Amino acid sequence: MNSKSSKREYSNMTKYPMIKPVFLFFLFLRIFFVGAQNTTLISVHVGVVLDLDTGFGKMGMSCIDMALADFYASHAGYKTRLVLHRRDSAEDVVVAATAAIDLIKNEKVQAIIGLESSMQASFVIELGDKAQVPIISFSATCPSLQGSYFFRIAQNDSSQVKAISSIIQTFGWTEAVPISVDNEFGRGVIPYLTTALQSVGARVPYWSSIPSIATDEEIVAELRKLMSMRTRVFIVHMSPSLGSRFFSNAKDFGMMDEGYVWIMTNGMMINRLISSSSSVDIDDMQGVLGLKTYVPITKELESFRARWQTKFRQDNPTIPSVKLDVFGLWAYDAAWALAMAAEKVGTTNFRFQKMNYSGNSTGSERLEVSQSGTELVRELSGTRFRGLSGDFSLINRQLQSSTFQVVNVNDNGERGIGYWTPKNGLVRTIKSDKNTSRHSTSNASLGPIIWPGDTTSVPRGWQISANGTLRIGVPVKGAFDDLVSVKHDPSTNTTNITGYCIDVFTAVIEVLPYSVPYEFHPFARPDGTSAGSYNDLIDQVFIGKYDAAVGDITIRGNRSLFVDFTLPYTEAGASMVVPIKGNTGAKNTWVFLKPLTWDLWVTSGCFFIFIGSVVWFLEHPINKEFQGSPRHQIGTSFWFSFSIMVFAHREQVLSNLARFVVIIWCFVVLVLTQSYTASLTSMLTIQQLQPTVADVNTLIKNGDKVGYQINSFIYGILKRVGFQDDKLRPYRSREELEKLLRNGNENGGISAAFDETPYMKLFIGTYCSEYTLVTPTFDSDGFAFVFQKGSLLTRDFSTAITKVRDGDKMKTIEDKWFKKYERCSNSNTAESSNTLSLDSFRGLFIVAGVASSLAILIFTAMFLYEHSHIFTHADTEASFWIRIHEILRVYYGKELTLDTSKKSTLQDGDYGIAAAESSLNRSCPPSSYSSFSDPAGPHIVHQEPVGTPNSSVHGGNLNPNGQATQDSSTHEYGVELISSPSDEGRTYTLN
């Protein structure tokens, strides 16, 4: 009742005294009703177990208090009220457990909030399951914590391992060492972290576990062990108090300098360090990367932050350094969610029920069971609201993974450089996360980073060797020193190491994106001789005497069990060297057929016939040399075509079209004959060398002796394929190998030698005129560089080898050491072939065929056009085939019988005889055509224009002497006719 209404009621009572008893009655009812309402509030007892003497505990307690105050201020009509019972755990697991038991047994609490550490929560969770009391923690993040009544109002530590692995993958680091506290909090995340790192190709060579109560001496001892490793990427997951001492010692030990990478988990971030320890020095952590849960900035959050800061300073004036972090927000949301759940449970009787226990039960086993615990769990699990930390939603009684912010510790605090989201990975800003659906692992997604040592250069993440310089073992050998040569100069006391393998290694070093200091160490005894086999050298790398080994070292399966090999830098395979012998193929009876393939022979023959036919077709009407009997004409055509092959044809070609065809064909024949000559010459003179043995099976079958380089794995291969010990002869040098091959199998030598291809190339380069190489014979993986097992250099060197082999540098190195072999290769190729195929001349034949076909078409068109009168002026009753027959008679009837003196007047296309023939047809009746039905009938042999023809010639008559009369004004044509055999000697002349 406010003051205004009271004054009004008081004035009414004084004005109307009669209603005073009625007013008092209603006033009494109202007061009774309000009192009854206040007595219906249900108290829900809740225990709070925190380290109340620490800044973190005080922050959590203040957030819980403010959450309940804000909740009931905005929900004044709710019937339930949470009543808090505070207990100090004193940073001790036993004290926390004792406090929880006391709260459950004596205070009958319906829920417990707090339990700052995972170790405290681990034991209390069991108490909660027995008493059916919800245990709510906003800071116990260990993934192994499980319980039916346990609620984690925080992010599970396993939710951040993917964000850490994304950072590792972004910068290309291939190894990382986790450093955790040796308790449940530290151990719980390691399996998840290891799996996440392996999924991005990063190894975990070592896991450092530091006791929670470790002394500085113990921390330094562990740091010394970490410093001796090659890995320089460390992931720190421990309590804030231990973490502050750890980084302080790491800086003093020189491990916060350039080249190191430190990544802190969410529980180790700066706010928690400052809240937990007043002695934290940010300078000890300069350049460290870290993760922190991202909380969207809202007006409500900013308002609460300001109110909390004011209240906390008033309540704790002696602790000014504590700042509100996400754990405080989770504490606020946890208290708010519990108040909502308690209200939803409603008027349920919040009581405990006693259970029957055996007489020897302990105190913890005699706990009573909460009657409302099950309903409270159900309502709390389904609670949804927008909290200060974001959307509050529980799945399996814990908050789900959200966005993490990536920060870089610089100057006096942390600086945000990017974000990680479960959907898109690393992003520069949260806004960019909404515009892409691609999972990013690019360092371009992060802002500029200042690394330890105050540098912006991305650390390599590992150290080349313990002392900073790569110690490389080099084999010492006397044979094949073109590959590796170790020579000591006593005068200067220096060792000169050269060879093909050394040059390749130097080229690979130059391609690497970073500098690698190295020094060669000959694998030799004090007297300069070899200290052992290649397997012994591999063992020295395995035990750590050498960081790597360079030389003619072959990749073998048994060796890879102890060391790592790079990709091979030489061609794989083992080869066989055998003596060479003369080529008997040069004495083959049919060797002249080998230069051309059978299809080229057939095509050439067909074109010879075709070209001869074309020339005959074009020359027959006008060239006497292509006329005569059919046998004569066929023989002349073939003779002319084939004689062109040696350019010995004597027939004169008169037609321009025929000349065109002959020119094209002469060019084709010239190219074909010259190519044939060159190929045959190569077969008879150049290719004179063949291997004496072509395959291994022949050697085994014949029982021949073979050689192998001493101490080589080739010996084992030869034994496996079937060679007996008495058939195997070792050699130590090229000179010894050459002697064994020269002596041969019958004179105590060998028939063939086996070794890897590079060795055999060097041998052939020296003796290419006497021996040949047969490749490949056996499989091998080639030469490679050797590194210690798990060395991070292996991958980078393999990548660099690929770049060198793809470029010109490798060819230059091979030319330098194998150039002798290159000079011999062209003269010693037993398996090369000089046979020419149709594909090499297909274009020439197409040109010749098209030219010939075009000449035929042009000639045919001209001939038909010239004698078109046969189709236009002939008997209209004559059939088409009769006219074609007449055309063919005209073509075959033009056989010249002129004197040699008149041959020069005939040119291609000069068909004046057609005019005479036309005149004859016009001057004679159509029936006269029957006089030509006899093949031996009269033939027109020549006509010569005497004057200009005139239409009056049609009026002429034949006189008895065969002369046709004409007006004197007309021109004359003279035609000589030779009669048929029956009219032999008779001559008809047309004037």
Short mmCIF file of N, CA, C and O in Angstrom, two decimals, residues 360-421:
data_model
loop_
_atom_site.label_atom_id
_atom_site.label_comp_id
_atom_site.label_asym_id
_atom_site.label_seq_id
_atom_site.Cartn_x
_atom_site.Cartn_y
_atom_site.Cartn_z
N ASN A 360 27.94 -51.84 8.35
CA ASN A 360 29.32 -51.40 8.16
C ASN A 360 29.44 -50.34 7.07
O ASN A 360 30.49 -50.15 6.50
N SER A 361 28.38 -49.66 6.73
CA SER A 361 28.44 -48.63 5.69
C SER A 361 29.19 -47.42 6.22
O SER A 361 29.10 -47.06 7.40
N THR A 362 29.89 -46.75 5.31
CA THR A 362 30.65 -45.54 5.65
C THR A 362 29.71 -44.35 5.64
O THR A 362 28.54 -44.43 5.24
N GLY A 363 30.26 -43.18 6.04
CA GLY A 363 29.45 -41.99 6.11
C GLY A 363 28.89 -41.57 4.77
O GLY A 363 27.74 -41.14 4.65
N SER A 364 29.74 -41.71 3.72
CA SER A 364 29.28 -41.30 2.41
C SER A 364 28.21 -42.21 1.86
O SER A 364 27.34 -41.81 1.09
N GLU A 365 28.23 -43.47 2.30
CA GLU A 365 27.23 -44.42 1.83
C GLU A 365 25.90 -44.26 2.55
O GLU A 365 24.87 -44.78 2.10
N ARG A 366 25.88 -43.55 3.70
CA ARG A 366 24.65 -43.37 4.46
C ARG A 366 23.92 -42.08 4.09
O ARG A 366 23.07 -41.61 4.83
N LEU A 367 24.26 -41.51 2.94
CA LEU A 367 23.61 -40.28 2.51
C LEU A 367 22.15 -40.55 2.17
O LEU A 367 21.79 -41.59 1.62
N GLU A 368 21.32 -39.56 2.53
CA GLU A 368 19.93 -39.65 2.16
C GLU A 368 19.77 -39.27 0.69
O GLU A 368 20.62 -38.62 0.10
N VAL A 369 18.62 -39.64 0.12
CA VAL A 369 18.38 -39.43 -1.31
C VAL A 369 17.37 -38.32 -1.48
O VAL A 369 16.30 -38.30 -0.85
N SER A 370 17.69 -37.36 -2.34
CA SER A 370 16.80 -36.23 -2.60
C SER A 370 15.57 -36.71 -3.36
O SER A 370 15.68 -37.44 -4.36
N GLN A 371 14.40 -36.27 -2.94
CA GLN A 371 13.16 -36.65 -3.60
C GLN A 371 12.90 -35.85 -4.88
O GLN A 371 12.17 -36.28 -5.76
N SER A 372 13.51 -34.69 -4.98
CA SER A 372 13.30 -33.83 -6.15
C SER A 372 14.47 -33.85 -7.13
O SER A 372 14.46 -33.12 -8.12
N GLY A 373 15.49 -34.65 -6.85
CA GLY A 373 16.69 -34.63 -7.69
C GLY A 373 16.42 -35.00 -9.14
O GLY A 373 16.92 -34.35 -10.07
N THR A 374 15.60 -36.05 -9.35
CA THR A 374 15.33 -36.50 -10.71
C THR A 374 14.60 -35.43 -11.52
O THR A 374 14.93 -35.15 -12.67
N GLU A 375 13.57 -34.81 -10.90
CA GLU A 375 12.83 -33.77 -11.60
C GLU A 375 13.70 -32.54 -11.84
O GLU A 375 13.61 -31.89 -12.90
N LEU A 376 14.55 -32.23 -10.90
CA LEU A 376 15.43 -31.08 -11.06
C LEU A 376 16.41 -31.31 -12.22
O LEU A 376 16.70 -30.38 -12.99
N VAL A 377 16.91 -32.53 -12.36
CA VAL A 377 17.80 -32.86 -13.48
C VAL A 377 17.07 -32.71 -14.80
O VAL A 377 17.60 -32.17 -15.79
N ARG A 378 15.82 -33.19 -14.84
CA ARG A 378 15.05 -33.12 -16.09
C ARG A 378 14.79 -31.68 -16.50
O ARG A 378 14.98 -31.29 -17.65
N GLU A 379 14.37 -30.86 -15.53
CA GLU A 379 14.07 -29.48 -15.86
C GLU A 379 15.33 -28.69 -16.20
O GLU A 379 15.32 -27.84 -17.11
N LEU A 380 16.41 -28.97 -15.52
CA LEU A 380 17.66 -28.26 -15.81
C LEU A 380 18.20 -28.63 -17.20
O LEU A 380 18.74 -27.79 -17.92
N SER A 381 18.03 -29.90 -17.58
CA SER A 381 18.51 -30.34 -18.90
C SER A 381 17.74 -29.67 -20.02
O SER A 381 18.26 -29.45 -21.12
N GLY A 382 16.47 -29.34 -19.79
CA GLY A 382 15.66 -28.72 -20.83
C GLY A 382 15.61 -27.22 -20.79
O GLY A 382 14.86 -26.60 -21.56
N THR A 383 16.35 -26.59 -19.92
CA THR A 383 16.32 -25.14 -19.79
C THR A 383 17.00 -24.48 -20.99
O THR A 383 18.11 -24.87 -21.38
N ARG A 384 16.33 -23.47 -21.58
CA ARG A 384 16.86 -22.72 -22.72
C ARG A 384 16.65 -21.23 -22.44
O ARG A 384 15.55 -20.80 -22.08
N PHE A 385 17.66 -20.43 -22.64
CA PHE A 385 17.52 -18.98 -22.52
C PHE A 385 18.78 -18.32 -23.10
O PHE A 385 19.78 -18.99 -23.39
N ARG A 386 18.69 -17.04 -23.28
CA ARG A 386 19.82 -16.25 -23.76
C ARG A 386 20.57 -15.70 -22.56
O ARG A 386 20.12 -14.80 -21.87
N GLY A 387 21.76 -16.28 -22.28
CA GLY A 387 22.52 -15.88 -21.12
C GLY A 387 23.58 -14.86 -21.45
O GLY A 387 23.74 -14.41 -22.60
N LEU A 388 24.33 -14.48 -20.45
CA LEU A 388 25.41 -13.52 -20.67
C LEU A 388 26.52 -14.10 -21.55
O LEU A 388 27.17 -13.38 -22.31
N SER A 389 26.73 -15.41 -21.47
CA SER A 389 27.78 -16.04 -22.27
C SER A 389 27.30 -16.47 -23.65
O SER A 389 28.07 -17.01 -24.44
N GLY A 390 26.02 -16.23 -23.95
CA GLY A 390 25.47 -16.64 -25.24
C GLY A 390 24.25 -17.52 -25.04
O GLY A 390 23.63 -17.52 -23.96
N ASP A 391 23.91 -18.26 -26.06
CA ASP A 391 22.75 -19.15 -25.97
C ASP A 391 23.03 -20.28 -24.99
O ASP A 391 24.02 -21.01 -25.13
N PHE A 392 22.14 -20.41 -24.00
CA PHE A 392 22.30 -21.47 -23.00
C PHE A 392 21.49 -22.68 -23.45
O PHE A 392 20.25 -22.63 -23.50
N SER A 393 22.19 -23.75 -23.77
CA SER A 393 21.53 -24.98 -24.21
C SER A 393 22.43 -26.15 -23.83
O SER A 393 23.63 -26.14 -24.16
N LEU A 394 21.88 -27.13 -23.15
CA LEU A 394 22.66 -28.27 -22.68
C LEU A 394 22.32 -29.51 -23.50
O LEU A 394 21.15 -29.78 -23.78
N ILE A 395 23.34 -30.23 -23.89
CA ILE A 395 23.20 -31.54 -24.54
C ILE A 395 24.06 -32.52 -23.74
O ILE A 395 25.26 -32.31 -23.56
N ASN A 396 23.40 -33.55 -23.26
CA ASN A 396 24.09 -34.49 -22.37
C ASN A 396 24.65 -33.77 -21.14
O ASN A 396 25.75 -34.05 -20.68
N ARG A 397 23.86 -32.79 -20.68
CA ARG A 397 24.15 -32.06 -19.45
C ARG A 397 25.44 -31.25 -19.51
O ARG A 397 26.09 -31.02 -18.49
N GLN A 398 25.81 -30.76 -20.70
CA GLN A 398 26.96 -29.87 -20.78
C GLN A 398 26.80 -28.93 -21.97
O GLN A 398 26.11 -29.23 -22.94
N LEU A 399 27.45 -27.76 -21.86
CA LEU A 399 27.40 -26.78 -22.94
C LEU A 399 28.12 -27.34 -24.17
O LEU A 399 29.08 -28.12 -24.06
N GLN A 400 27.65 -26.90 -25.33
CA GLN A 400 28.24 -27.37 -26.57
C GLN A 400 29.37 -26.46 -27.02
O GLN A 400 29.53 -25.33 -26.54
N SER A 401 30.17 -27.00 -27.97
CA SER A 401 31.31 -26.25 -28.48
C SER A 401 30.85 -24.97 -29.17
O SER A 401 29.82 -24.94 -29.83
N SER A 402 31.62 -23.94 -29.00
CA SER A 402 31.31 -22.67 -29.63
C SER A 402 32.57 -22.11 -30.25
O SER A 402 33.58 -22.81 -30.40
N THR A 403 32.51 -20.86 -30.59
CA THR A 403 33.64 -20.21 -31.26
C THR A 403 34.75 -19.90 -30.25
O THR A 403 34.49 -19.51 -29.11
N PHE A 404 36.00 -20.07 -30.71
CA PHE A 404 37.16 -19.70 -29.90
C PHE A 404 37.85 -18.50 -30.54
O PHE A 404 37.93 -18.40 -31.77
N GLN A 405 38.36 -17.65 -29.71
CA GLN A 405 39.17 -16.54 -30.18
C GLN A 405 40.64 -16.90 -30.02
O GLN A 405 41.05 -17.42 -28.97
N VAL A 406 41.42 -16.62 -31.05
CA VAL A 406 42.86 -16.86 -31.00
C VAL A 406 43.53 -15.55 -30.61
O VAL A 406 43.30 -14.50 -31.25
N VAL A 407 44.34 -15.59 -29.56
CA VAL A 407 44.96 -14.37 -29.05
C VAL A 407 46.48 -14.54 -29.04
O VAL A 407 47.00 -15.65 -29.02
N ASN A 408 47.13 -13.39 -29.04
CA ASN A 408 48.59 -13.34 -28.98
C ASN A 408 48.98 -12.45 -27.81
O ASN A 408 48.52 -11.31 -27.70
N VAL A 409 49.80 -13.00 -26.90
CA VAL A 409 50.21 -12.24 -25.71
C VAL A 409 51.33 -11.29 -26.10
O VAL A 409 52.41 -11.73 -26.53
N ASN A 410 51.07 -10.00 -25.97
CA ASN A 410 52.06 -8.97 -26.26
C ASN A 410 51.91 -7.84 -25.25
O ASN A 410 50.81 -7.57 -24.75
N ASP A 411 53.01 -7.18 -25.00
CA ASP A 411 53.01 -6.01 -24.12
C ASP A 411 52.39 -6.37 -22.76
O ASP A 411 52.88 -7.25 -22.08
N ASN A 412 51.28 -5.72 -22.44
CA ASN A 412 50.70 -5.91 -21.11
C ASN A 412 49.45 -6.78 -21.12
O ASN A 412 48.70 -6.79 -20.14
N GLY A 413 49.19 -7.47 -22.15
CA GLY A 413 47.98 -8.29 -22.20
C GLY A 413 47.90 -9.10 -23.47
O GLY A 413 48.91 -9.38 -24.13
N GLU A 414 46.69 -9.45 -23.83
CA GLU A 414 46.46 -10.29 -24.99
C GLU A 414 45.83 -9.48 -26.11
O GLU A 414 45.11 -8.52 -25.89
N ARG A 415 46.12 -9.91 -27.34
CA ARG A 415 45.63 -9.22 -28.53
C ARG A 415 44.99 -10.25 -29.46
O ARG A 415 45.60 -11.24 -29.84
N GLY A 416 43.72 -10.02 -29.82
CA GLY A 416 43.01 -10.94 -30.70
C GLY A 416 43.57 -10.91 -32.11
O GLY A 416 43.78 -9.83 -32.69
N ILE A 417 43.81 -12.09 -32.68
CA ILE A 417 44.35 -12.16 -34.05
C ILE A 417 43.44 -12.98 -34.97
O ILE A 417 43.72 -13.09 -36.17
N GLY A 418 42.36 -13.54 -34.46
CA GLY A 418 41.47 -14.31 -35.31
C GLY A 418 40.52 -15.15 -34.47
O GLY A 418 40.49 -15.06 -33.23
N TYR A 419 39.75 -15.98 -35.19
CA TYR A 419 38.76 -16.82 -34.53
C TYR A 419 38.79 -18.21 -35.16
O TYR A 419 39.25 -18.40 -36.29
N TRP A 420 38.28 -19.14 -34.40
CA TRP A 420 38.08 -20.50 -34.92
C TRP A 420 36.63 -20.91 -34.65
O TRP A 420 36.15 -20.78 -33.52
N THR A 421 35.97 -21.37 -35.71
CA THR A 421 34.59 -21.84 -35.57
C THR A 421 34.52 -23.29 -36.01
O THR A 421 35.29 -23.72 -36.89
#
